[in-house]
XYZ file of N, CA and C in Angstrom:
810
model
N 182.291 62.916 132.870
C 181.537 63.914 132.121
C 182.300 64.274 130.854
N 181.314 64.188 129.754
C 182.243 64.632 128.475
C 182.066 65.839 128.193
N 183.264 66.787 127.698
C 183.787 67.730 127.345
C 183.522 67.743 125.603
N 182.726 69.005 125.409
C 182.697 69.415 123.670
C 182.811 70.771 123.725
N 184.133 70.690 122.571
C 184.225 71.966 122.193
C 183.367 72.446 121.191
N 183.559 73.937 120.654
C 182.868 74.061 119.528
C 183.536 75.387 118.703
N 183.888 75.393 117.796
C 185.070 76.731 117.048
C 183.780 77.737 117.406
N 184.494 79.468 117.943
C 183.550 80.703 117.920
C 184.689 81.182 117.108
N 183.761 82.549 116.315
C 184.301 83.307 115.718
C 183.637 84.617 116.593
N 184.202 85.511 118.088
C 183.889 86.196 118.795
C 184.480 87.482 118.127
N 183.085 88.206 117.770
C 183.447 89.851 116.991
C 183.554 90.706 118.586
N 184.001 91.745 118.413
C 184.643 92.543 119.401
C 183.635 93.303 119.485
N 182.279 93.009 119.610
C 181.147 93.974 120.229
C 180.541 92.848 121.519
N 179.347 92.874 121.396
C 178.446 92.541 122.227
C 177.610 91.567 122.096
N 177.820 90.492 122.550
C 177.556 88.769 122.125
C 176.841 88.405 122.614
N 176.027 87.741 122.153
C 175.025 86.423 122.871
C 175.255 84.911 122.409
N 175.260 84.345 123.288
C 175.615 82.939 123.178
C 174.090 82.188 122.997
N 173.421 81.667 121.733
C 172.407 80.823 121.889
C 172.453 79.113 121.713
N 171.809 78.489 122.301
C 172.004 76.829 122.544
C 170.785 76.574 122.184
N 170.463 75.670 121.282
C 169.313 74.640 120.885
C 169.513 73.318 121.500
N 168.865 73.034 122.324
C 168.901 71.800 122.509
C 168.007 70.760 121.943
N 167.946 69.588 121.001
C 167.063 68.962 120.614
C 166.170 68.051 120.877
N 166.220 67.570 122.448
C 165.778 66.787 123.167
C 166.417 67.258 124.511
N 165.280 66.670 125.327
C 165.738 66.501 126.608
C 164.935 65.262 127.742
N 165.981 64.573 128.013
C 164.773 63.383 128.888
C 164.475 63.394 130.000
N 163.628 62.656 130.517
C 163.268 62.517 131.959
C 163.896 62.747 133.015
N 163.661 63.613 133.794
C 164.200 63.927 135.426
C 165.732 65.127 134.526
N 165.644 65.317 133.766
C 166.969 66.112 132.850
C 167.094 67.082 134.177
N 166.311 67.683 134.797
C 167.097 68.673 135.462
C 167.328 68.518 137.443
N 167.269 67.214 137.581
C 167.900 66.143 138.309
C 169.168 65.472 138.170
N 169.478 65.101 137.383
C 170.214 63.783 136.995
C 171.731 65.247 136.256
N 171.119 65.755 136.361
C 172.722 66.886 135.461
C 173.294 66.008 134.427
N 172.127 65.547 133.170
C 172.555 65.239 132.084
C 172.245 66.696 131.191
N 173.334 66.213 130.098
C 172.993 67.263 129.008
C 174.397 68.503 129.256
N 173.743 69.502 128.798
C 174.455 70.940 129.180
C 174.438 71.495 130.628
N 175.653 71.294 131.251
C 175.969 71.518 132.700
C 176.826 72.513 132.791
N 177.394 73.331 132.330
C 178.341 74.263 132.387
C 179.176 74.766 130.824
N 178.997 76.165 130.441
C 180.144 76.993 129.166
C 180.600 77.845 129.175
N 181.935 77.198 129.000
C 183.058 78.221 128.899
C 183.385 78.470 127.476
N 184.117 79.794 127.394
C 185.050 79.874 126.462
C 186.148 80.386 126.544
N 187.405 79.816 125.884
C 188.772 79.927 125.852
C 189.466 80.136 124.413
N 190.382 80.853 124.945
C 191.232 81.359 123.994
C 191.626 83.161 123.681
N 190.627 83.578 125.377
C 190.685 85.192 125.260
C 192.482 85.497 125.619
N 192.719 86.111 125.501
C 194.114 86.569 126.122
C 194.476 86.753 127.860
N 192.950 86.777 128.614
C 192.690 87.452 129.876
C 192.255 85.606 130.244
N 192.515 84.479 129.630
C 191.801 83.280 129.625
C 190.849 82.548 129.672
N 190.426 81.633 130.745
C 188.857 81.253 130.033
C 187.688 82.191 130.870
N 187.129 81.781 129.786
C 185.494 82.897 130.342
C 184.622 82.206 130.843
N 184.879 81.632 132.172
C 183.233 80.731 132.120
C 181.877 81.435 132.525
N 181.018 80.720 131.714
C 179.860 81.787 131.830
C 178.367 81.040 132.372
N 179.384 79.944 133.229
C 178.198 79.068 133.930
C 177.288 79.856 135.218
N 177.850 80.967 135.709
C 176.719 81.271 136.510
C 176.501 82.765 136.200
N 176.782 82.958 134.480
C 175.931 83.912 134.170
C 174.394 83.794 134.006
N 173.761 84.853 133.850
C 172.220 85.168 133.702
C 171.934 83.846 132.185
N 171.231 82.824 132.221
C 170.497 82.439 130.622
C 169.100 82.625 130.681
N 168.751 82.665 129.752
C 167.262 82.805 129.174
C 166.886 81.155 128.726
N 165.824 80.775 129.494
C 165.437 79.558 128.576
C 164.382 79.797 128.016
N 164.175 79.411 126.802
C 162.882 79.620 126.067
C 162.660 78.236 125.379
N 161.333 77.787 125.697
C 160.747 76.980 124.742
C 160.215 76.720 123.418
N 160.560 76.003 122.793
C 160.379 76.302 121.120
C 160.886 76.743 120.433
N 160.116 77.017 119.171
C 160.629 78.263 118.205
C 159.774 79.095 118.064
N 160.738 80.563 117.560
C 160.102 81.462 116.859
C 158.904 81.279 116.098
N 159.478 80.414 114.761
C 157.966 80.085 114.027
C 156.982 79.185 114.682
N 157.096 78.530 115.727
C 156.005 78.238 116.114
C 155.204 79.215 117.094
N 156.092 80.003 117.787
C 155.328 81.121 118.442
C 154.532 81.922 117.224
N 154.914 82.493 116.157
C 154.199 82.902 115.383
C 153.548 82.406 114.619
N 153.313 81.052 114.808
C 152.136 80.057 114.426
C 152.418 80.495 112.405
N 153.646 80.696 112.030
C 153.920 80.635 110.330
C 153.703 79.622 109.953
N 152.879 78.397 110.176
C 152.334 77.450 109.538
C 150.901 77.625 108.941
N 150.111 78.460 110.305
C 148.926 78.866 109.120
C 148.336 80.091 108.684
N 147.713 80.132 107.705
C 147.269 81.093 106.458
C 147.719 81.920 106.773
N 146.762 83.018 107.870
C 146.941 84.106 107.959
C 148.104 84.630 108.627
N 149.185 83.553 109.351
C 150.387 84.070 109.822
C 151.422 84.010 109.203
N 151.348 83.182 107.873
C 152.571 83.265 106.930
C 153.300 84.426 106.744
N 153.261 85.330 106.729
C 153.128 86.974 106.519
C 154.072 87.621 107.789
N 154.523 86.497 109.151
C 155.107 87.112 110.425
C 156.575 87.143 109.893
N 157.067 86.486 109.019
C 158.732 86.130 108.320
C 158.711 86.626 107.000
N 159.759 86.413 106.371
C 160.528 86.956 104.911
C 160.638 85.591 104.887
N 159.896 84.878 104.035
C 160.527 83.519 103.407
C 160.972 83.995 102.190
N 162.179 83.218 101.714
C 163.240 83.645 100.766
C 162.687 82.953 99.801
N 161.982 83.074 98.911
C 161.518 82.680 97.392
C 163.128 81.932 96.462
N 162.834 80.443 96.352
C 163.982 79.866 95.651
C 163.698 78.722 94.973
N 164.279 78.672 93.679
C 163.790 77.359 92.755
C 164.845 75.964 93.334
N 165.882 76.083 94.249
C 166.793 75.352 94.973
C 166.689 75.657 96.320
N 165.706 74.946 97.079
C 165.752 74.940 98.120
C 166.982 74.342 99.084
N 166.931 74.545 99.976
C 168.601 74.256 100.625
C 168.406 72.536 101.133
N 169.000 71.841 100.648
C 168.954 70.347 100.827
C 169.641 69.495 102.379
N 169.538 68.845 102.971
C 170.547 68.616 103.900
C 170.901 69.546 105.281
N 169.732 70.199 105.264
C 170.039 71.731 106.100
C 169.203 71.570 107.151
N 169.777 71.385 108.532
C 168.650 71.049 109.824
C 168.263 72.487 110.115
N 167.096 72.388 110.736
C 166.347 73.279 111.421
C 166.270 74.215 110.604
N 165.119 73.765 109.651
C 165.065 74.692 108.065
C 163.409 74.593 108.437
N 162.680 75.983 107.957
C 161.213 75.929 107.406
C 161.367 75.696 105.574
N 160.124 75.142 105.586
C 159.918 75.117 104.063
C 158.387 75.889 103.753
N 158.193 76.103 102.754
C 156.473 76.613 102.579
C 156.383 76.737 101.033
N 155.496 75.446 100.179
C 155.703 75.795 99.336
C 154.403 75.459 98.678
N 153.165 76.092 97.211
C 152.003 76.174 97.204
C 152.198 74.625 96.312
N 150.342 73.931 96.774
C 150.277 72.847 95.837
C 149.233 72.711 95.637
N 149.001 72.399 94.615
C 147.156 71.729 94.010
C 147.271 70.485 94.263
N 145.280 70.423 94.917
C 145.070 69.372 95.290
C 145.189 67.668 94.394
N 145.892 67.016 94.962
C 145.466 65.771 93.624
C 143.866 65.541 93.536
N 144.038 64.576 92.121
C 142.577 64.714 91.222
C 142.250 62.918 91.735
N 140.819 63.392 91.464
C 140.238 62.130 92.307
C 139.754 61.652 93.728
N 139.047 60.799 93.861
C 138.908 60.382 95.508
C 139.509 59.496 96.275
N 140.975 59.158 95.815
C 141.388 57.989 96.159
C 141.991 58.651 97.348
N 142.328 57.934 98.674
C 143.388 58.632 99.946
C 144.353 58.938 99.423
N 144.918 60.044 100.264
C 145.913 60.559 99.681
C 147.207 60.299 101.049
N 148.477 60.632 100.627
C 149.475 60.221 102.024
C 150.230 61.374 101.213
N 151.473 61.323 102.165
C 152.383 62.967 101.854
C 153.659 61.750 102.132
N 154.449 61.724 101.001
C 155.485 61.018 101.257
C 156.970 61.717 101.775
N 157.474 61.208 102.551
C 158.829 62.135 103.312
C 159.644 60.975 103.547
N 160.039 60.179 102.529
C 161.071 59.376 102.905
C 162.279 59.700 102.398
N 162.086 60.767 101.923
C 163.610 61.569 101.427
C 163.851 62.821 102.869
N 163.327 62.931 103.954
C 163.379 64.029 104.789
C 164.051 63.103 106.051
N 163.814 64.044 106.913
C 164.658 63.588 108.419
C 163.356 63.346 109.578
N 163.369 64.027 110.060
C 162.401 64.236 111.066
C 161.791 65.402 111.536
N 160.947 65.945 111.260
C 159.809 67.690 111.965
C 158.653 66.837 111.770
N 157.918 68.237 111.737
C 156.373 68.625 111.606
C 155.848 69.022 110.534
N 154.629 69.072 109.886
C 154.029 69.035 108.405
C 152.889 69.907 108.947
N 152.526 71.060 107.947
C 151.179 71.319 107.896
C 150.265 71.193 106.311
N 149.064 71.518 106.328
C 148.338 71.782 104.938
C 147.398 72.759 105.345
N 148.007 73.900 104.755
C 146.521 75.007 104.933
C 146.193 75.002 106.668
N 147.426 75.169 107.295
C 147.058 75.374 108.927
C 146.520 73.943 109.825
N 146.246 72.937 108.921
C 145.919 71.698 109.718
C 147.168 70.994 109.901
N 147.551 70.425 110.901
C 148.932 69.554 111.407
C 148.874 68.220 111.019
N 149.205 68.109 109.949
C 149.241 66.896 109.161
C 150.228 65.499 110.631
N 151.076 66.420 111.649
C 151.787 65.178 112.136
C 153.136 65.314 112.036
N 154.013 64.785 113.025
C 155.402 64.754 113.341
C 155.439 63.662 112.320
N 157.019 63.782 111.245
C 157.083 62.970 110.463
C 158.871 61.997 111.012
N 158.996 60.636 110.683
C 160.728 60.211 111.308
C 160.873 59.790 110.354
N 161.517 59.829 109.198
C 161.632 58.700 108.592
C 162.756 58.252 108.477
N 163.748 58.968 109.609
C 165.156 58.966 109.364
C 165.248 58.364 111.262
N 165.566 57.082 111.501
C 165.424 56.384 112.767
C 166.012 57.469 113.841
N 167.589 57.452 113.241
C 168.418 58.455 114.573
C 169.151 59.494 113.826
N 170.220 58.877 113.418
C 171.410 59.764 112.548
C 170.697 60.315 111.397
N 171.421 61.157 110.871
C 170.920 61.715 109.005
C 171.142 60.963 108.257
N 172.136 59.530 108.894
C 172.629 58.560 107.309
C 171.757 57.107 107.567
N 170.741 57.672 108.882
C 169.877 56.093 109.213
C 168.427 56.037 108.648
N 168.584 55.781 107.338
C 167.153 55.777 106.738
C 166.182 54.745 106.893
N 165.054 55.417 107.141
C 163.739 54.339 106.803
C 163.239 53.853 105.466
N 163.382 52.133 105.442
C 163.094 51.864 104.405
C 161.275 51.599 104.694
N 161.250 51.312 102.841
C 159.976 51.177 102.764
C 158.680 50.439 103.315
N 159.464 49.291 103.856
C 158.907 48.056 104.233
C 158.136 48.493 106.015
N 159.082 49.525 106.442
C 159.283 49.738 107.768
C 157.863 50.504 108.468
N 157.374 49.703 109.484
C 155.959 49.403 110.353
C 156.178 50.447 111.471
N 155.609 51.199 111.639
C 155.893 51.921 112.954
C 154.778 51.674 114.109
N 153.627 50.579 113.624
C 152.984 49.874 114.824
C 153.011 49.442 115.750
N 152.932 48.844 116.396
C 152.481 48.397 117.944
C 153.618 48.861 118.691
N 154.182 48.105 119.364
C 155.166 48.619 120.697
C 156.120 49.470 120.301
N 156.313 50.480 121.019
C 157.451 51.330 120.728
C 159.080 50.767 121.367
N 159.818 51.198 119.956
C 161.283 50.588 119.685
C 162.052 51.692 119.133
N 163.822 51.697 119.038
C 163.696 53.219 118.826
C 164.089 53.087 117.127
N 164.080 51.474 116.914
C 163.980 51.502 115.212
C 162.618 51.615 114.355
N 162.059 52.435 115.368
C 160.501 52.682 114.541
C 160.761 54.056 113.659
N 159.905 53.677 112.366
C 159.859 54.590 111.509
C 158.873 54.734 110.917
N 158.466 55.782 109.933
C 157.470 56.017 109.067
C 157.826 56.564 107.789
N 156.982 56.460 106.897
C 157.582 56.747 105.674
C 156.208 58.095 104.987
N 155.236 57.647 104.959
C 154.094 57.877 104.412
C 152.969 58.910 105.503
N 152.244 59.476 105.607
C 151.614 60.203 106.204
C 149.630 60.272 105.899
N 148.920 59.859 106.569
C 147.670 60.442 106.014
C 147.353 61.764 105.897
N 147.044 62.015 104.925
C 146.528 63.763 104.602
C 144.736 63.753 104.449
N 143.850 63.888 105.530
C 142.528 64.237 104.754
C 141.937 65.154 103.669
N 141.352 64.672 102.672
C 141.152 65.369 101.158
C 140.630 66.403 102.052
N 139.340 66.489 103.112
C 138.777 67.327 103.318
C 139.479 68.862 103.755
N 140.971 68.415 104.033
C 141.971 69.589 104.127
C 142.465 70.542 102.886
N 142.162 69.844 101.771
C 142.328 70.513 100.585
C 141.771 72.124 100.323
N 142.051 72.638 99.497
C 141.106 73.823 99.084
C 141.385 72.818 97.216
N 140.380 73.418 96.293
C 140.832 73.379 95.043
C 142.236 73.821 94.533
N 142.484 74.835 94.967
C 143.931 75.046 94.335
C 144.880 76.040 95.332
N 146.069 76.298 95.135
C 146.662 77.611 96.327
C 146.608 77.026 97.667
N 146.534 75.679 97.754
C 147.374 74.577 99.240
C 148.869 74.696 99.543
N 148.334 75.656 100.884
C 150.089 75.656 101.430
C 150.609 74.800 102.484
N 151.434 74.120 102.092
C 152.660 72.994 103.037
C 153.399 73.758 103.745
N 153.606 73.558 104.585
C 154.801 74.050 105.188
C 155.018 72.924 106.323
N 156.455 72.730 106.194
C 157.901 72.023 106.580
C 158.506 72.470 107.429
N 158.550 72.022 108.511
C 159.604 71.947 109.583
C 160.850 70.763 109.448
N 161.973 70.784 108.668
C 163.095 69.694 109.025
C 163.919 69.991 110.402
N 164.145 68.917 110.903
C 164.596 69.155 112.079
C 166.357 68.923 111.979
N 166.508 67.702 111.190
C 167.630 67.043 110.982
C 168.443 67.131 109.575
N 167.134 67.247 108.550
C 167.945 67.437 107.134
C 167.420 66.888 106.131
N 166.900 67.054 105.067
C 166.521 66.115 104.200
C 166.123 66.992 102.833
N 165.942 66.678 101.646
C 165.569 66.885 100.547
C 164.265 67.077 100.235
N 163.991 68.278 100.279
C 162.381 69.137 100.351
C 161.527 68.723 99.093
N 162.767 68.887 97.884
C 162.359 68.944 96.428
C 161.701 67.418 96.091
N 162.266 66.120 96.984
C 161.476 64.807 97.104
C 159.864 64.638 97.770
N 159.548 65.744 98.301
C 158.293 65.040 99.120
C 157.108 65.255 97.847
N 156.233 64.369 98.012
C 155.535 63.933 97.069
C 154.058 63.371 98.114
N 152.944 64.171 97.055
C 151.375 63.511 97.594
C 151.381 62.353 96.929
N 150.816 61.228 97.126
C 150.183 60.337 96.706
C 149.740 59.494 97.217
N 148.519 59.071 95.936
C 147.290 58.384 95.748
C 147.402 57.186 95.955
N 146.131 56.795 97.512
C 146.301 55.248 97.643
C 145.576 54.074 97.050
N 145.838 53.698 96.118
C 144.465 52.892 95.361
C 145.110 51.598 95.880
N 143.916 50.919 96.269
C 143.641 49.775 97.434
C 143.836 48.708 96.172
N 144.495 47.572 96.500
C 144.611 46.640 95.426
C 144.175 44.833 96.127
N 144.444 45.195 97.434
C 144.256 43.804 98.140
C 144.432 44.563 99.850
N 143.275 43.908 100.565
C 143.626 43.566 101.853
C 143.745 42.542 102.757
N 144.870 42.772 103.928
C 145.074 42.034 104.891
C 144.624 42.113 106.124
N 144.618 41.193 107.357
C 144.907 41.292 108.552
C 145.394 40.067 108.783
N 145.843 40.072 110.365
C 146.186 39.204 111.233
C 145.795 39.468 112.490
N 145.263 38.344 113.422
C 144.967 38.434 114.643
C 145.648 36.989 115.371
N 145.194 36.823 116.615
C 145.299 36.043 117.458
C 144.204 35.642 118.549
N 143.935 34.824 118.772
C 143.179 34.664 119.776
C 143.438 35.049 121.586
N 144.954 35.103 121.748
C 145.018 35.129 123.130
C 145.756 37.049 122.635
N 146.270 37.492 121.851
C 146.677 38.714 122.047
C 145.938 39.498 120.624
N 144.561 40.192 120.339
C 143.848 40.543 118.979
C 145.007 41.849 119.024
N 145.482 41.990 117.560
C 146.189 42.803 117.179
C 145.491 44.426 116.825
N 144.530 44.073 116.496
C 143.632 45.337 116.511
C 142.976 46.208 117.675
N 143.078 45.432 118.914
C 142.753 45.853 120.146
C 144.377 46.656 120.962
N 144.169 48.167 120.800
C 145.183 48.802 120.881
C 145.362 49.125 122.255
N 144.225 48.935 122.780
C 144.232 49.378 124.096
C 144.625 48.528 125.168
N 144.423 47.150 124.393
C 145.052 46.040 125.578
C 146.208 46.255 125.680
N 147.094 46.933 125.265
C 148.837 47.122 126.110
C 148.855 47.588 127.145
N 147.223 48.755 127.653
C 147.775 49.028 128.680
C 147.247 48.597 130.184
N 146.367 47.604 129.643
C 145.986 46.520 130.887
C 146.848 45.488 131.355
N 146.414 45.147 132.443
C 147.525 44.023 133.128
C 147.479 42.427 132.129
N 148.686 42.204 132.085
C 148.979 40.771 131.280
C 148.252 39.594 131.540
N 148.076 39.740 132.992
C 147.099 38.492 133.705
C 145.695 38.929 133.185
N 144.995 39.754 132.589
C 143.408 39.443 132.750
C 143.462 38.799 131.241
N 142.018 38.003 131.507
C 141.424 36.932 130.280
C 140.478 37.908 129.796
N 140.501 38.636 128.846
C 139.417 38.877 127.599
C 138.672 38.062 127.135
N 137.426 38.602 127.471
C 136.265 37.561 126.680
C 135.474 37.737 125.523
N 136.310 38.701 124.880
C 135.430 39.352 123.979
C 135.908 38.754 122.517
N 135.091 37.880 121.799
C 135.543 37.474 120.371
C 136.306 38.049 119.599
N 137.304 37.277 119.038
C 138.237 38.030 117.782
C 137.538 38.252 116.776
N 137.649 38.971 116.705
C 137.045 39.306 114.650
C 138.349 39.792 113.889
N 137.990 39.705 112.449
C 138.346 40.655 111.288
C 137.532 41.344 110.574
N 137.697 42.912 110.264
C 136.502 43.195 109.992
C 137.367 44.202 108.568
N 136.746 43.916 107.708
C 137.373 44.524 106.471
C 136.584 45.356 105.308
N 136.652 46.667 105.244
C 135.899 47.559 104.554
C 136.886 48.292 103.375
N 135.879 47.817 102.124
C 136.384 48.504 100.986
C 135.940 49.906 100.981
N 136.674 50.554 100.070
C 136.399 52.205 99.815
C 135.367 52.433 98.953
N 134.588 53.381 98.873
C 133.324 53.315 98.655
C 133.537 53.438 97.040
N 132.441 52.328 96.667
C 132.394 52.006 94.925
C 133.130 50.872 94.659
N 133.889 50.345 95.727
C 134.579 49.071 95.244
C 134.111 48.152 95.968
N 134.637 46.813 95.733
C 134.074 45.214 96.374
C 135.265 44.363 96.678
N 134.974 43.136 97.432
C 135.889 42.146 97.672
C 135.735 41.648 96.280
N 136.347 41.285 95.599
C 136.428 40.256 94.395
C 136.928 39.030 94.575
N 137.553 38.419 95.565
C 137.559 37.356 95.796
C 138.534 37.140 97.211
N 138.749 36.031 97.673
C 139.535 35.679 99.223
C 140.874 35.176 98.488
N 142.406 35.741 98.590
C 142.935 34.668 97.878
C 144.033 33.913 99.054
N 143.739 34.408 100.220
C 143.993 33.139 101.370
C 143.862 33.667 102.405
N 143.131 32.561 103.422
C 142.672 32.477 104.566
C 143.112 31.415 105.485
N 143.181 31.870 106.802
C 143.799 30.492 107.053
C 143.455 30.191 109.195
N 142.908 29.767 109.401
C 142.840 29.749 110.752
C 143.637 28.358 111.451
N 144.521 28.802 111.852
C 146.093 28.033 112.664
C 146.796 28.905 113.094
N 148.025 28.477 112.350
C 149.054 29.182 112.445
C 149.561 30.123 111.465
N 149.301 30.754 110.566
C 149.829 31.026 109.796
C 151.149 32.211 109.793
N 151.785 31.929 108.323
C 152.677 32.769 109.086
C 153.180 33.607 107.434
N 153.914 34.802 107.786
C 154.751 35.496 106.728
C 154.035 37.141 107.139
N 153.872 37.596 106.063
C 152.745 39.409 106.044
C 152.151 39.247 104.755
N 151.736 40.220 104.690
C 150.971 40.866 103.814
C 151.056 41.009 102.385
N 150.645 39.313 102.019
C 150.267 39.124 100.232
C 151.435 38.110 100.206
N 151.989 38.038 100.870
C 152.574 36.362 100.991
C 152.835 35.222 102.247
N 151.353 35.726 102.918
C 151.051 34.641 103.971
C 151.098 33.216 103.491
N 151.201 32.002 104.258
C 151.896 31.109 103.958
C 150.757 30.072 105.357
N 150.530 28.779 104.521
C 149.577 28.174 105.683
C 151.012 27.566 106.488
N 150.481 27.755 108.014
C 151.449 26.808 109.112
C 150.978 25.182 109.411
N 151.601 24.717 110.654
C 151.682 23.373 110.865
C 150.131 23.033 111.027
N 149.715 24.319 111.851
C 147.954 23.606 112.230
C 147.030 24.651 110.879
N 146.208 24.189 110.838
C 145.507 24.911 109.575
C 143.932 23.933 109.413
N 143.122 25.155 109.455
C 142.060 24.401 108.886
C 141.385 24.706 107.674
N 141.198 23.335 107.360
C 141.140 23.440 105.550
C 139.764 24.182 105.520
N 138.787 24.749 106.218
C 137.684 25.435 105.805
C 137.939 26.871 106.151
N 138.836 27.405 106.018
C 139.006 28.472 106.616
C 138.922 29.528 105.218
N 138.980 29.188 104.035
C 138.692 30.255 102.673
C 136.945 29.888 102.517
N 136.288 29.072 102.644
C 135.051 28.910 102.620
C 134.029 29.571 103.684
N 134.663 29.845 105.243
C 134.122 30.389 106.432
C 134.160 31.857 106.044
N 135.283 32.356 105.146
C 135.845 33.703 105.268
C 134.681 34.070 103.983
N 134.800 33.682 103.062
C 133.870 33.663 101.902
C 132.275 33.567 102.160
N 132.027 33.054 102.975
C 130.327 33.376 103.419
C 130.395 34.679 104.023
């Protein structure tokens, strides 16, 4: 069992000891992982252990008990009005006003300068954001898929925000960092569609999300498709590769494989 200390600075009144814990896993209060016993040392009378004193466990936080994410509860705290928000600082709220972007294009809430919390807009829960894998110095790059099977190098960078969450103007965010990150970086933006992809398979369709949680042995009989919809007012303008084999690479530099059939931009094109 490992031993952590931690420096107190104990004033000579009447103390409370509080513990955040940031996780806790399965069977945790079985298995006597985690926080099992605290002492403290260094009184003159020696150590104090205070393992079978009285604790309080409480779930959550404060601001989420007072629900300070939307409208009308902003008003339960003193948020400290600052043109330097505190950077690098875990277990920080943020709340700060924004106008809606212009136009109809999707919009995403970018947090690849943040760590890992929760997002709101105007009281709707935009979503738990990671973009930081584990540590504060393990960033998610851009490239990085947080699709199909869960791994614990999954990340996200980008967020959907529905316009319909907007008001015209006086949109409040508010930020939960859990771990640390740079508030003054997060940024809305506009998704204008320039080309699309997919990929499937015949024995495993990538779009069928639900087959992970059926048994490996059953045969699906249900046809693969691709099914691809532009945003309204725009068109396909052309196929610029298709390929039914093997193909291989991602998205805008697929690459034909060993088997390939040469009608496969003409099938896709009807």
């Amino acid at each position: 069992m490992k031993t952590q200390w931690v420096l107190l600075d104990v004033p000579e009144v009447r103390s409370y000891v509080l513990i955040l814990p940031i996780t806790e896993g399965a069977f945790y209060e079985w298995v006597g992982a985690g926080l099992t016993s605290a002492k403290i040392q260094g009184f003159n009378n020696g150590i104090m252990d205070l393992s079978t004193n009285t604790w309080i466990y409480k779930i959550g936080l404060q601001g989420e008990h007072l629900n300070i994410y939307k409208p009308d509860s902003l008003n339960q705290v003193n948020w400290v009005s600052t043109s330097e928000p505190p950077k690098n600082q875990p277990l920080t709220w943020y709340k700060v006003v924004v106008d809606s972007p212009p136009g109809d294009d999707p919009i995403g809430l970018d947090m690849i300068h943040m760590g890992k919390g929760l997002a709101w807009l105007n009281g709707e829960e935009i979503g738990r954001y990671w973009p930081r894998k584990s540590s504060i110095h393990d960033e998610c790059v851009r490239e990085c898929d947080y699709r199909g099977k869960f791994s614990p190098n999954k990340c996200s960078t980008g967020y959907h925000v529905p316009r319909s969450w907007f008001n015209t103007s006086g949109n409040i965010l508010v930020v939960f960092e859990e771990k640390g990150g740079d508030p003054t970086q997060i940024r809305f933006s506009k998704r204008k569609l320039s080309r699309v992809c997919a990929h499937v398979s015949e024995d495993h369709p990538s779009f069928r999300l639900e087959s992970s949680y059926k048994g490996a042995d059953e045969n699906y009989q249900n046809n693969v498709t691709v099914q691809l919809k532009c945003p309204s007012g725009t068109r396909i303008s052309a196929v610029n590769f298709a390929s039914f084999g093997t193909p291989t690479g991602s998205c805008g530099s697929f690459s034909k494989g060993e088997c390939h059939d040469p009608n496969s931009i003409s099938s896709v094109e009807k």
